């Protein structure tokens, strides 16, 4: 059985890091309590390989068509960048599929970075900070609340990820105050949602919220 020195908990299975705080575990690994279902895993990998193959073929066809029909306009590079962005986003979702709150947070972060990169790469029109960042944050908080209700998750299972999304909303607020964001409506909705989420945690679940912060952040 593995042990977390930070949380002082025992973890069964072959995990390398503590599921609560992420600290590296010590001790001997055991056989996983819930073994992976190889059939579904194999099927999923096969489907992903088929989609990857089709993506590569699509990029090759676009590169060839670009070279033959419009050699002076490199539109195929946008297709290539779009396919790469899609697979990066999909990979992030796949890696965190067993922890839905963490998966939502990771997906929000990855898509935000990709959106800003696309905006900068196409001459910076500001659509990434005006629309994508605040809308992503608002949708992510909504998804977190809905999934918590639907899956009957306890607050301690997703509170740290909710707090990180609130911090993300704080970044949107700073961008709004510094006039980086020009179209303010999505940003205002985002800030209001983040403020409401923080107020709900502090007012209605303060004891549990404070306990989880002490446990996970060790302060």
CSV table of C-alpha atoms in Angstrom, one decimal:
chain,number,residue,atom,x,y,z
A,1,UNK,CA,0.0,0.0,0.0
A,2,UNK,CA,1.3,3.5,-0.9
A,3,UNK,CA,1.4,6.4,1.5
A,4,UNK,CA,1.1,10.2,1.1
A,5,UNK,CA,3.4,12.0,3.5
A,6,UNK,CA,1.5,15.3,3.0
A,7,UNK,CA,-2.1,14.1,3.6
A,8,UNK,CA,-1.2,11.1,5.8
A,9,UNK,CA,-3.5,8.8,3.8
A,10,UNK,CA,-3.0,5.3,2.5
A,11,UNK,CA,-3.7,4.7,-1.2
A,12,UNK,CA,-4.4,1.3,-2.7
A,13,UNK,CA,-3.3,0.4,-6.2
A,14,UNK,CA,-0.4,1.5,-8.4
A,15,UNK,CA,-0.9,5.3,-8.5
A,16,UNK,CA,2.2,7.4,-8.5
A,17,UNK,CA,0.8,10.5,-6.9
A,18,UNK,CA,-1.8,11.3,-4.2
A,19,UNK,CA,-5.3,11.8,-5.7
A,20,UNK,CA,-5.9,14.6,-3.1
A,21,UNK,CA,-2.9,16.8,-3.3
A,22,UNK,CA,-0.7,15.4,-6.1
A,23,UNK,CA,2.3,14.6,-3.8
A,24,UNK,CA,4.5,11.7,-4.9
A,25,UNK,CA,3.5,8.5,-3.0
A,26,UNK,CA,6.0,6.2,-1.3
A,27,UNK,CA,5.7,2.5,-0.6
A,28,UNK,CA,5.1,-0.6,-2.7
A,29,UNK,CA,2.6,-0.6,-5.5
A,30,UNK,CA,-0.3,-3.1,-5.4
A,31,UNK,CA,-2.6,-4.5,-8.0
A,32,UNK,CA,-5.3,-1.9,-8.9
A,33,UNK,CA,-8.6,-2.5,-7.1
A,34,UNK,CA,-10.6,-1.7,-10.2
A,35,UNK,CA,-8.8,-3.2,-13.2
A,36,UNK,CA,-9.1,-1.5,-16.6
A,37,UNK,CA,-11.6,-2.9,-19.0
A,38,UNK,CA,-9.3,-3.9,-21.8
A,39,UNK,CA,-12.1,-4.4,-24.3
A,40,UNK,CA,-13.4,-0.9,-24.2
A,41,UNK,CA,-9.9,0.6,-24.0
A,42,UNK,CA,-8.8,-1.3,-27.1
A,43,UNK,CA,-12.0,-0.3,-29.0
A,44,UNK,CA,-11.4,3.4,-28.0
A,45,UNK,CA,-7.8,3.3,-29.1
A,46,UNK,CA,-8.8,1.7,-32.4
A,47,UNK,CA,-11.4,4.4,-33.1
A,48,UNK,CA,-8.8,7.1,-32.2
A,49,UNK,CA,-6.3,5.6,-34.6
A,50,UNK,CA,-8.9,5.6,-37.4
A,51,UNK,CA,-9.7,9.3,-36.8
A,52,UNK,CA,-5.9,10.1,-36.6
A,53,UNK,CA,-5.4,8.4,-39.9
A,54,UNK,CA,-8.3,10.3,-41.5
A,55,UNK,CA,-6.9,13.6,-40.1
A,56,UNK,CA,-3.5,12.9,-41.6
A,57,UNK,CA,-5.1,12.1,-45.0
A,58,UNK,CA,-7.1,15.3,-44.8
A,59,UNK,CA,-4.1,17.4,-44.1
A,60,UNK,CA,-2.1,15.7,-46.9
A,61,UNK,CA,-4.9,16.3,-49.4
A,62,UNK,CA,-5.2,19.9,-48.4
A,63,UNK,CA,-1.5,20.5,-48.7
A,64,UNK,CA,-1.5,18.9,-52.2
A,65,UNK,CA,-4.6,20.9,-53.3
A,66,UNK,CA,-3.0,24.1,-51.9
A,67,UNK,CA,0.2,23.5,-53.9
A,68,UNK,CA,-1.7,22.7,-57.1
A,69,UNK,CA,-4.6,25.2,-57.2
A,70,UNK,CA,-3.5,28.1,-55.0
A,71,UNK,CA,0.2,28.0,-54.6
A,72,UNK,CA,0.5,31.7,-53.5
A,73,UNK,CA,-2.0,31.4,-50.6
A,74,UNK,CA,-1.0,29.0,-47.8
A,75,UNK,CA,-4.5,28.2,-46.5
A,76,UNK,CA,-3.6,24.6,-45.9
A,77,UNK,CA,-1.5,25.8,-42.9
A,78,UNK,CA,-4.7,26.8,-41.2
A,79,UNK,CA,-6.1,23.3,-41.8
A,80,UNK,CA,-2.9,21.8,-40.4
A,81,UNK,CA,-3.0,24.1,-37.3
A,82,UNK,CA,-6.7,23.3,-36.8
A,83,UNK,CA,-6.1,19.6,-36.9
A,84,UNK,CA,-3.2,19.9,-34.5
A,85,UNK,CA,-5.3,22.1,-32.1
A,86,UNK,CA,-8.2,19.5,-32.2
A,87,UNK,CA,-5.9,16.6,-31.3
A,88,UNK,CA,-4.2,18.6,-28.5
A,89,UNK,CA,-7.6,19.4,-27.0
A,90,UNK,CA,-8.8,15.8,-27.5
A,91,UNK,CA,-5.6,14.5,-25.8
A,92,UNK,CA,-6.1,16.7,-22.8
A,93,UNK,CA,-9.7,15.4,-22.4
A,94,UNK,CA,-8.5,11.8,-22.8
A,95,UNK,CA,-5.8,12.1,-20.1
A,96,UNK,CA,-8.2,13.4,-17.5
A,97,UNK,CA,-11.3,11.3,-18.4
A,98,UNK,CA,-11.4,9.6,-15.0
A,99,UNK,CA,-11.6,12.9,-13.1
A,100,UNK,CA,-14.4,14.9,-14.7
A,101,UNK,CA,-13.9,18.2,-12.7
A,102,UNK,CA,-10.1,18.1,-13.5
A,103,UNK,CA,-10.9,17.3,-17.1
A,104,UNK,CA,-13.2,20.3,-17.4
A,105,UNK,CA,-10.5,22.6,-15.9
A,106,UNK,CA,-7.8,21.1,-18.2
A,107,UNK,CA,-10.0,21.4,-21.3
A,108,UNK,CA,-10.8,25.1,-20.5
A,109,UNK,CA,-7.1,25.9,-20.0
A,110,UNK,CA,-6.0,24.1,-23.2
A,111,UNK,CA,-8.7,25.6,-25.4
A,112,UNK,CA,-7.9,29.1,-23.9
A,113,UNK,CA,-4.2,28.8,-24.8
A,114,UNK,CA,-5.0,27.5,-28.3
A,115,UNK,CA,-7.5,30.4,-28.8
A,116,UNK,CA,-5.0,33.0,-27.8
A,117,UNK,CA,-2.3,31.4,-30.0
A,118,UNK,CA,-4.7,31.4,-33.0
A,119,UNK,CA,-5.6,35.0,-32.4
A,120,UNK,CA,-2.0,36.0,-32.2
A,121,UNK,CA,-1.1,33.9,-35.2
A,122,UNK,CA,-3.8,35.6,-37.4
A,123,UNK,CA,-2.9,39.2,-36.5
A,124,UNK,CA,-4.5,39.6,-33.1
A,125,UNK,CA,-8.1,40.8,-33.4
A,126,UNK,CA,-9.0,40.3,-29.8
A,127,UNK,CA,-11.7,37.7,-30.3
A,128,UNK,CA,-9.9,35.2,-28.0
A,129,UNK,CA,-10.1,37.5,-24.9
A,130,UNK,CA,-13.4,39.2,-25.8
A,131,UNK,CA,-15.3,36.0,-26.3
A,132,UNK,CA,-13.5,32.7,-25.9
A,133,UNK,CA,-11.9,33.2,-22.5
A,134,UNK,CA,-14.9,34.6,-20.6
A,135,UNK,CA,-17.4,32.2,-22.4
A,136,UNK,CA,-15.2,29.2,-21.6
A,137,UNK,CA,-15.0,30.2,-18.0
A,138,UNK,CA,-18.8,30.7,-17.7
A,139,UNK,CA,-19.5,27.4,-19.4
A,140,UNK,CA,-17.0,25.5,-17.3
A,141,UNK,CA,-18.4,26.7,-14.1
A,142,UNK,CA,-21.9,25.8,-15.3
A,143,UNK,CA,-20.7,22.4,-16.4
A,144,UNK,CA,-19.0,21.9,-13.0
A,145,UNK,CA,-22.2,22.6,-11.1
A,146,UNK,CA,-24.4,20.4,-13.4
A,147,UNK,CA,-21.9,17.5,-13.4
A,148,UNK,CA,-21.6,17.7,-9.6
A,149,UNK,CA,-25.4,17.5,-9.3
A,150,UNK,CA,-25.8,14.8,-12.0
A,151,UNK,CA,-23.0,12.6,-10.6
A,152,UNK,CA,-23.8,13.5,-7.0
A,153,UNK,CA,-20.3,14.6,-6.3
A,154,UNK,CA,-19.4,15.9,-2.9
A,155,UNK,CA,-18.0,19.4,-2.6
A,156,UNK,CA,-14.6,18.0,-1.5
A,157,UNK,CA,-14.3,16.2,-4.8
A,158,UNK,CA,-14.4,19.3,-7.0
A,159,UNK,CA,-13.8,22.3,-4.7
A,160,UNK,CA,-10.2,22.9,-5.7
A,161,UNK,CA,-11.1,22.8,-9.4
A,162,UNK,CA,-13.9,25.2,-8.8
A,163,UNK,CA,-11.6,27.6,-7.0
A,164,UNK,CA,-9.1,27.4,-9.9
A,165,UNK,CA,-11.9,28.4,-12.3
A,166,UNK,CA,-12.7,31.3,-10.1
A,167,UNK,CA,-9.1,32.4,-10.3
A,168,UNK,CA,-9.4,32.1,-14.1
A,169,UNK,CA,-12.4,34.4,-13.8
A,170,UNK,CA,-10.2,36.9,-11.8
A,171,UNK,CA,-7.8,37.0,-14.8
A,172,UNK,CA,-10.8,37.9,-17.1
A,173,UNK,CA,-11.7,40.6,-14.6
A,174,UNK,CA,-8.1,42.0,-14.7
A,175,UNK,CA,-8.2,42.0,-18.5
A,176,UNK,CA,-11.5,43.9,-18.4
A,177,UNK,CA,-10.2,46.5,-15.9
A,178,UNK,CA,-7.1,47.0,-18.1
A,179,UNK,CA,-9.2,47.5,-21.2
A,180,UNK,CA,-7.6,44.5,-23.0
A,181,UNK,CA,-11.2,43.2,-23.4
A,182,UNK,CA,-13.2,45.5,-25.7
A,183,UNK,CA,-16.5,43.7,-25.9
A,184,UNK,CA,-17.5,43.6,-22.2
A,185,UNK,CA,-20.8,41.7,-22.0
A,186,UNK,CA,-19.3,38.1,-22.0
A,187,UNK,CA,-16.6,39.2,-19.5
A,188,UNK,CA,-19.2,40.8,-17.2
A,189,UNK,CA,-21.3,37.6,-17.2
A,190,UNK,CA,-18.1,35.6,-16.5
A,191,UNK,CA,-17.2,37.8,-13.5
A,192,UNK,CA,-20.7,37.7,-12.1
A,193,UNK,CA,-20.8,33.9,-12.3
A,194,UNK,CA,-17.4,33.6,-10.7
A,195,UNK,CA,-18.4,36.0,-7.9
A,196,UNK,CA,-21.6,34.1,-7.3
A,197,UNK,CA,-19.7,30.7,-7.2
A,198,UNK,CA,-17.2,32.1,-4.7
A,199,UNK,CA,-20.0,33.7,-2.6
A,200,UNK,CA,-21.9,30.4,-2.5
A,201,UNK,CA,-18.8,28.4,-1.4
A,202,UNK,CA,-18.0,30.9,1.4
A,203,UNK,CA,-21.5,31.6,2.7
A,204,UNK,CA,-23.1,28.1,2.4
A,205,UNK,CA,-20.2,25.7,2.7
A,206,UNK,CA,-17.6,27.7,4.6
A,207,UNK,CA,-16.6,24.9,7.1
A,208,UNK,CA,-16.1,22.3,4.4
A,209,UNK,CA,-14.5,24.8,2.0
A,210,UNK,CA,-12.0,25.9,4.7
A,211,UNK,CA,-11.3,22.3,5.7
A,212,UNK,CA,-10.6,21.3,2.1
A,213,UNK,CA,-8.3,24.3,1.5
A,214,UNK,CA,-6.3,23.4,4.6
A,215,UNK,CA,-6.0,19.8,3.5
A,216,UNK,CA,-5.1,20.4,-0.1
A,217,UNK,CA,-3.1,23.6,0.1
A,218,UNK,CA,-1.6,22.8,3.5
A,219,UNK,CA,-2.0,26.2,5.1
